[in-house]
Coordinates of C-alpha atoms in Angstrom, one line a residue:
X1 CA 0.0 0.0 0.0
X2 CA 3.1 2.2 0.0
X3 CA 3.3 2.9 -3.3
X4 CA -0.2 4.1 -4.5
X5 CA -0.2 6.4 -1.1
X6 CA 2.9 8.0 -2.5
X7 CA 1.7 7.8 -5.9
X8 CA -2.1 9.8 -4.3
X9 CA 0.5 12.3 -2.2
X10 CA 2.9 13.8 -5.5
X11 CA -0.4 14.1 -7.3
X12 CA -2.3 16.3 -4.3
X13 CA 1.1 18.1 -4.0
X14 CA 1.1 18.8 -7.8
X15 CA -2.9 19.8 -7.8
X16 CA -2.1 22.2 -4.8
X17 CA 0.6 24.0 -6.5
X18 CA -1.2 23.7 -9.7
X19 CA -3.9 25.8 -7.6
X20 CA -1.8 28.2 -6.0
X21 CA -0.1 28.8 -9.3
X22 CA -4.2 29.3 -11.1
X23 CA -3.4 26.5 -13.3
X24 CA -5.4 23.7 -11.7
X25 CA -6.1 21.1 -14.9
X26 CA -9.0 21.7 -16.8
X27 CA -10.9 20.3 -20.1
X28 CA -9.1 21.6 -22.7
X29 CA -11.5 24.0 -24.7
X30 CA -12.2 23.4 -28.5
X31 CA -10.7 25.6 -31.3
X32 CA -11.8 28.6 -32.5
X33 CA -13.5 28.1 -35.7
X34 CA -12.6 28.8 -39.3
X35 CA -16.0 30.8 -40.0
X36 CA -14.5 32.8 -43.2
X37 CA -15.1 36.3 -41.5
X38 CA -14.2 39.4 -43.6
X39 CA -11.6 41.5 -41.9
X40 CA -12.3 44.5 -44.2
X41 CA -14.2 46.5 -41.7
X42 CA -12.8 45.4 -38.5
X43 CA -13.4 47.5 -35.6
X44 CA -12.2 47.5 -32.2
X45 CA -13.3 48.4 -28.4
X46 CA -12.5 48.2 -25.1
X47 CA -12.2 49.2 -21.5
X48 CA -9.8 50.9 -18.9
X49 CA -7.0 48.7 -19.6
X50 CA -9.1 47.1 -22.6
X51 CA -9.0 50.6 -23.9
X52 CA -5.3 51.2 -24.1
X53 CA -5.2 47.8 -25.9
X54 CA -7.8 48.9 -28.6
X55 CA -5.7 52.0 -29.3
X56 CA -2.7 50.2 -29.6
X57 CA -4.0 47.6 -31.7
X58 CA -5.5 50.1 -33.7
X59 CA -2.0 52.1 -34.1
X60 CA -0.1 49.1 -34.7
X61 CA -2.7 47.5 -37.6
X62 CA -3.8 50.8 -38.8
X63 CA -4.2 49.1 -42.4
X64 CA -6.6 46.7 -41.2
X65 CA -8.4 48.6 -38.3
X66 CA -11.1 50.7 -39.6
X67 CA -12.7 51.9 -36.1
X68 CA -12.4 51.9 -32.4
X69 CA -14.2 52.6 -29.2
X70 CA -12.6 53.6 -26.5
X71 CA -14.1 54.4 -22.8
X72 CA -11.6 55.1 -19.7
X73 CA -8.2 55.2 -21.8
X74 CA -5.3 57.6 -22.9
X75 CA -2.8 58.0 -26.1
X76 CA -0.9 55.0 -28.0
X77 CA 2.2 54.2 -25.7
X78 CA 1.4 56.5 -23.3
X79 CA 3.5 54.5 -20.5
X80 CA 6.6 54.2 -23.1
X81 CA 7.2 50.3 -21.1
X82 CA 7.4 52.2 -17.5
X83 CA 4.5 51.2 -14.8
X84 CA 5.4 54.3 -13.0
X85 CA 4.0 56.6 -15.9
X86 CA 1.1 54.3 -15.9
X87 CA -0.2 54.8 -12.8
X88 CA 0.6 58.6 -12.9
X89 CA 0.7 60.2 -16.1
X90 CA -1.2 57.9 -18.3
X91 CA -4.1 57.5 -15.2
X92 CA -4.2 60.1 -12.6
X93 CA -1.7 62.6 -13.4
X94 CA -1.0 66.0 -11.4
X95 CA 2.2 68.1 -10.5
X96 CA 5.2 66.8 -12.4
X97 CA 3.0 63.8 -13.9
X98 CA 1.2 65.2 -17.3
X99 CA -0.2 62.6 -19.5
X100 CA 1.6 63.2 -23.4
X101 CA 0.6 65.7 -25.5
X102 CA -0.6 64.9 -29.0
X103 CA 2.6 66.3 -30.9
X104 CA 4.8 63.5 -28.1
X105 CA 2.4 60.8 -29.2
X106 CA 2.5 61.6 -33.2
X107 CA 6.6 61.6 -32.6
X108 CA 6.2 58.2 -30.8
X109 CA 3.7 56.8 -33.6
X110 CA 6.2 57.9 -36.3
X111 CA 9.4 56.5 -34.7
X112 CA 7.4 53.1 -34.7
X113 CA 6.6 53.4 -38.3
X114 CA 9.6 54.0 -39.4
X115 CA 11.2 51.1 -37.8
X116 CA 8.5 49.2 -39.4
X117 CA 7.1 47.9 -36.2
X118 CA 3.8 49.3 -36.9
X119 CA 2.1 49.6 -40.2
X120 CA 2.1 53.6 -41.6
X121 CA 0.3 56.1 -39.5
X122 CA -1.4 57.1 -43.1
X123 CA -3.6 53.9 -42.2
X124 CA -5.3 56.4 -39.1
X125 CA -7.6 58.4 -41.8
X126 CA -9.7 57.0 -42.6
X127 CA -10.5 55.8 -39.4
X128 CA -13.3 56.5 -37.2
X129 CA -13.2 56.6 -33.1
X130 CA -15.7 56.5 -30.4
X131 CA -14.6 57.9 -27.2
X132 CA -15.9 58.0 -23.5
X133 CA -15.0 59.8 -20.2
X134 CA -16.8 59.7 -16.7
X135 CA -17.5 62.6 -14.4
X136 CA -16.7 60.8 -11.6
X137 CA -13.6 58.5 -12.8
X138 CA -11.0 59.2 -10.8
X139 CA -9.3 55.9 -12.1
X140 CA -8.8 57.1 -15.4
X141 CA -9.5 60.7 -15.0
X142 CA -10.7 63.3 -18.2
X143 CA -6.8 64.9 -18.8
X144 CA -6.1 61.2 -20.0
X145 CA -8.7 60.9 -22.1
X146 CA -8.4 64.6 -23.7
X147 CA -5.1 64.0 -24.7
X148 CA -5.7 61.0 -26.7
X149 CA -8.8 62.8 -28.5
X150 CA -5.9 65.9 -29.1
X151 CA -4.2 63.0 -30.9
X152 CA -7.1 61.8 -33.0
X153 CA -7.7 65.4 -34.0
X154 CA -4.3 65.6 -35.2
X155 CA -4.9 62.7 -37.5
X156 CA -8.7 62.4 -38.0
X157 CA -11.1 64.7 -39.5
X158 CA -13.8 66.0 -36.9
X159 CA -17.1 64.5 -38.3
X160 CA -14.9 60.6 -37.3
X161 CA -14.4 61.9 -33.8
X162 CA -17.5 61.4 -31.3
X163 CA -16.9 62.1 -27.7
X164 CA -19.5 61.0 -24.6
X165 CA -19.3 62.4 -21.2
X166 CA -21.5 61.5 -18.5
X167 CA -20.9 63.6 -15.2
X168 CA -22.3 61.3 -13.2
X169 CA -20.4 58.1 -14.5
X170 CA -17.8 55.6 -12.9
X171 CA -15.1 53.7 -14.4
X172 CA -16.6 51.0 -16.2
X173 CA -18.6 49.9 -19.0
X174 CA -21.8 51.5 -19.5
X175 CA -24.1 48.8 -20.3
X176 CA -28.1 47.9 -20.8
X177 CA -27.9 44.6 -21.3
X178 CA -26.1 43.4 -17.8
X179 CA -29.2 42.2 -15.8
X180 CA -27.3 43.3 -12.3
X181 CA -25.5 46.2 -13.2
X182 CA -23.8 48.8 -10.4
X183 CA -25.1 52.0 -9.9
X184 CA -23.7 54.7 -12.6
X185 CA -21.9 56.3 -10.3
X186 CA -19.3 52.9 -9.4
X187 CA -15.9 52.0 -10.1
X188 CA -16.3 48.5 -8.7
X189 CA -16.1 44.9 -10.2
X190 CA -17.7 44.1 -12.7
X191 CA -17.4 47.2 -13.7
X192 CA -19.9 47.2 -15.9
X193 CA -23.0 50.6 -14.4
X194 CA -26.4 51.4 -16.0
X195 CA -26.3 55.1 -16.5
X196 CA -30.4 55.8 -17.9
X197 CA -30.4 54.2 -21.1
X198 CA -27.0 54.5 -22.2
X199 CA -25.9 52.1 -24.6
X200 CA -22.4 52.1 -25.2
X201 CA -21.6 48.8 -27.2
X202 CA -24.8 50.7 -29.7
X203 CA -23.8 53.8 -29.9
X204 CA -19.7 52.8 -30.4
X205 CA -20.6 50.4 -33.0
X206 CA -23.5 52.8 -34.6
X207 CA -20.5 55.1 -35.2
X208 CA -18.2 52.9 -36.4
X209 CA -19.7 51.0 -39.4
X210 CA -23.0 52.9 -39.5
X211 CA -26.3 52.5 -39.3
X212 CA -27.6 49.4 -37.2
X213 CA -31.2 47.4 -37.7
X214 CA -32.8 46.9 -33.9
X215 CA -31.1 44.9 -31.0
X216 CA -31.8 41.2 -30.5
X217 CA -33.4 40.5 -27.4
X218 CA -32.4 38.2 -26.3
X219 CA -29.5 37.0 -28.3
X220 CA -29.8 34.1 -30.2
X221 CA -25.9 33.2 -31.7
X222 CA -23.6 31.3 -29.6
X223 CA -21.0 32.0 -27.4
X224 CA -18.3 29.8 -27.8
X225 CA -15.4 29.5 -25.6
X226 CA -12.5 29.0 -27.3
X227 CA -8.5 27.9 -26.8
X228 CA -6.2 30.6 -26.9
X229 CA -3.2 28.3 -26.9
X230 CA -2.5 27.3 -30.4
X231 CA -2.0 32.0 -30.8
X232 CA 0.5 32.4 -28.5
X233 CA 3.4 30.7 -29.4
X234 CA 4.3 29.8 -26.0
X235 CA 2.1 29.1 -23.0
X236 CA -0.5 31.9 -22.8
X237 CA 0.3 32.1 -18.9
X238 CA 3.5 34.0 -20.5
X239 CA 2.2 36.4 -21.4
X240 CA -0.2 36.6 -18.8
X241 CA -3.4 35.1 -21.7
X242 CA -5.6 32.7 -20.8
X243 CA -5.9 29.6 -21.8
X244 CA -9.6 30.2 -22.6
X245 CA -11.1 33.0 -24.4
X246 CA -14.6 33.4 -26.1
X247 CA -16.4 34.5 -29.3
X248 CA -20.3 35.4 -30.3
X249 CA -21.4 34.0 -33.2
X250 CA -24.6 34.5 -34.4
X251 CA -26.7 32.2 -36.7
X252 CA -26.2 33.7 -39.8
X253 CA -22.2 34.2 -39.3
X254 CA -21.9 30.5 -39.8
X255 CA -22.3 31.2 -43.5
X256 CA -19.7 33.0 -43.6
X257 CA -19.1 37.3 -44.8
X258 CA -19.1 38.4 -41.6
X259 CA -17.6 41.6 -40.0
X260 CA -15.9 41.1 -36.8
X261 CA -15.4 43.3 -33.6
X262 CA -12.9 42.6 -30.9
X263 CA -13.7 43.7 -27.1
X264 CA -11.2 44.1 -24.8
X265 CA -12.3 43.7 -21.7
X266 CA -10.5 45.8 -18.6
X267 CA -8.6 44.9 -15.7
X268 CA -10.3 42.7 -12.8
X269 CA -12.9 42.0 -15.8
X270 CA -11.5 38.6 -17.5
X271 CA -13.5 35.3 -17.0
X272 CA -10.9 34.6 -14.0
X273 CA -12.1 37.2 -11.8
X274 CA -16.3 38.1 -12.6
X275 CA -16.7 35.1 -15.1
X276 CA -18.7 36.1 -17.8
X277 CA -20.1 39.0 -16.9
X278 CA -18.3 40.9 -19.5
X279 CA -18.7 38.8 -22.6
X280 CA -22.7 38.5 -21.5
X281 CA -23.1 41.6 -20.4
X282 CA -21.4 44.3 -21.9
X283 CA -23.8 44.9 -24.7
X284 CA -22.3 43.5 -27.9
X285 CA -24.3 40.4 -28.5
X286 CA -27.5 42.5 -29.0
X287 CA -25.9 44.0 -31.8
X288 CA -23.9 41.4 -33.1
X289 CA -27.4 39.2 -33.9
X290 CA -29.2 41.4 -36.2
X291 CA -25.9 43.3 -38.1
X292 CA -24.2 40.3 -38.8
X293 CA -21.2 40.9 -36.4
X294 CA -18.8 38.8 -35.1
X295 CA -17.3 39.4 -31.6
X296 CA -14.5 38.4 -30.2
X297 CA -13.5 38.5 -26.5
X298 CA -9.8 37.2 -25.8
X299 CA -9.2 36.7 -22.4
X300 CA -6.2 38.0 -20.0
X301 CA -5.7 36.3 -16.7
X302 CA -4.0 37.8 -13.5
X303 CA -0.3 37.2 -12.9
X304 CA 1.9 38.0 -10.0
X305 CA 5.7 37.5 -10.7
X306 CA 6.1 33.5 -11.1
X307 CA 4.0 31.3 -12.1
X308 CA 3.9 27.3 -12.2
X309 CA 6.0 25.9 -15.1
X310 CA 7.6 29.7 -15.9
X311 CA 11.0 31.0 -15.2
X312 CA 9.9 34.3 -16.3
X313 CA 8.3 37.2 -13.7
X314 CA 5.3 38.7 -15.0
X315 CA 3.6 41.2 -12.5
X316 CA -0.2 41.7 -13.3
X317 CA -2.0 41.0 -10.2
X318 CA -5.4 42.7 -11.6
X319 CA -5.5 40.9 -15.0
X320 CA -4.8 43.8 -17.5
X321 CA -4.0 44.4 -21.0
X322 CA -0.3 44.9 -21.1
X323 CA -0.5 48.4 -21.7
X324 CA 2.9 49.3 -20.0
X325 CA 5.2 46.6 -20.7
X326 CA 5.0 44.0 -18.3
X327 CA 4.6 41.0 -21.0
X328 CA 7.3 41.8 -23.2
X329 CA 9.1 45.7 -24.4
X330 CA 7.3 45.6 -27.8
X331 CA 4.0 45.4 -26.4
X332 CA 1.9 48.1 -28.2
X333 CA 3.6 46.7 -31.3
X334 CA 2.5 44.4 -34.4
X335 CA 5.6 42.1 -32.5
X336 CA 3.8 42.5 -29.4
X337 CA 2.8 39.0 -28.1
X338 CA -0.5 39.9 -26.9
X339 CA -1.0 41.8 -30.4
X340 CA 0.4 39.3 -32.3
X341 CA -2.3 36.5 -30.5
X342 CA -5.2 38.1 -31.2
X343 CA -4.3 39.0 -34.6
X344 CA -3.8 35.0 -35.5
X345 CA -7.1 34.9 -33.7
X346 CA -8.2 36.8 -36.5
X347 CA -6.5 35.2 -39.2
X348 CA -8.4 31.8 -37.7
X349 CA -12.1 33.6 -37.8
X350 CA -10.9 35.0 -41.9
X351 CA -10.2 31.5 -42.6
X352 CA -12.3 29.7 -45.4
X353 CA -14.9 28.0 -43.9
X354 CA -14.7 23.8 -44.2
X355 CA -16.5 22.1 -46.7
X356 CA -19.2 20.3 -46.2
X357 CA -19.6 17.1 -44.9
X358 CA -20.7 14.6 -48.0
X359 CA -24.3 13.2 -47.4
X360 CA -24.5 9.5 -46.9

């Protein structure tokens, strides 16, 4: 009896440092489908954290990215790789700590460029950009924001530019379709507030591509988990990913020709920390049913310096985009590995759909 009780002992030892490590061993989730999507009017959103990510992956795929929404974020590499400026200049910023001006972050957009790590800035025109600010976020507070709309005015004309305020609003997603929202005036998890009948995933997307046809309610696509493995060339956990992310499909996208959206959800908003209270209830899915829309909802996961099966130290104890360098220095790049992930998630979406099974 010796030997299995050993045998039953490494494997408890394993499953609790698999557990303190946030890795205990799961089902492995099924791949995301080939459901030949059309990239050509790809748009982008997202939130706090999620928000610096859309800008950036809007900057670095400027060729491909058509729109974005942004609520609770500042400029393209407004950090430049330091956590410091992050939490000062490029969130709350006061004596000493002033978020970039627009002419610091078109000299940082070109330098990119011209190293060929992003595509040409020339891709920006013909974009169009959704922004939002809250009265009362003092997370993300309104000199962030206005200094990335000074850059989009240095690069957009006005009619692509639409700004929201809402004095009364926290930092989060403002959101109809959560059936337990917090009150407007929050800036706790889920972070996602009803502020009256504000609409955000509507009204960003409304602006984006154009006119919509009527919310479905309730969805009827399919929200399909997905694994983010096979996108990140090494163990997501590197680069602080999770293994698991999601997309919406709706009936018709199974055809084939659809357009696709990517959400980026904020920090202490993946499906680690308030499950899928984002992917259900930010607002998208409404949308995505009746204007053939796809959405797609990659996941981050926290990290806090090692992790089981990693030599590398990775500090993001509140699950957020890598908006300041903590995953790797080329991070608001097309070589960024968070970037580079979700655009293979893409390319997988683009891909032409299988043929059909023969009839027997």
């Amino acid at each position: 009896m010796t030997r299995p009780i050993r045998s039953i002992a490494r494997l408890l030892a394993g499953l609790a440092l698999a557990t303190l490590a946030g890795t205990v061993p799961a089902a492995d989730p099924p791949a995301l489908p080939a459901l030949g999507a059309s990239l050509a009017q790809l748009t982008v959103s997202g939130v706090s954290s999620g928000g610096y990510m859309a800008v950036q992956f809007q900057v670095a795929h400027s060729a491909l990215v058509t729109g974005a929404g942004i609520l609770a974020a500042g400029p393209y590499e407004c950090a430049t790789g330091s956590m410091w400026r992050a939490l000062n200049n490029c969130m709350a910023p006061g004596a000493g700590a002033r978020a970039p001006g627009a002419e610091q972050t078109l000299a940082r957009v070109r330098e990119e460029a011209e190293s060929h790590s992003i595509d040409p800035p020339t891709g920006l025109r013909d974009d169009r950009v959704w922004v939002f600010s809250g009265g009362a976020d003092h997370t993300v507070e309104r000199p962030v924001v206005d200094a990335l709309l000074d850059f989009y005015r240095r690069v957009l004309p006005g009619d692509a530019i639409r700004f929201v305020e809402v004095g009364e609003a926290g930092h989060a997603m403002m959101s109809v379709a959560d059936p337990q929202p917090n009150a407007c005036p929050s800036s706790e998890p889920p972070f996602i507030n009803r502020c009256g009948d504000l609409d955000a995933a509507g009204e960003l997307l409304e602006h984006l591509i154009g006119p919509l046809a009527p919310r479905s309610t309730p969805p009827a696509g399919e929200m399909l988990a997905f694994d983010q493995r096979p996108f990140t060339g090494a163990a997501p956990i590197e680069l602080s990913l999770a293994d698991r992310g999601y997309v919406y499909v709706p009936p018709a996208c199974h055809e084939g020709g659809c357009r696709v959206h990517v959400a980026f959800h904020g920090c202490r908003q993946g499906e680690a920390q308030v499950g899928r209270r984002f992917v259900d209830g930010a607002g998208y899915n409404e949308w995505a049913d009746s204007n053939r829309l796809i959405v797609l909802y990659p996941q981050v996961r926290p990290r806090s310096g090692f992790a089981w099966g990693s030599l590398r130290w990775v500090y993001n104890p509140k699950g957020c985009w890598d908006w300041w360098g903590y995953a790797d220095p080329d991070y608001a790049t097309r070589n960024g590995g968070q970037i580079k992930a979700v655009r293979a998630m893409l390319e997988r979406l683009a891909a032409p759909l299988p043929p059909p099974r023969p009839e027997r």
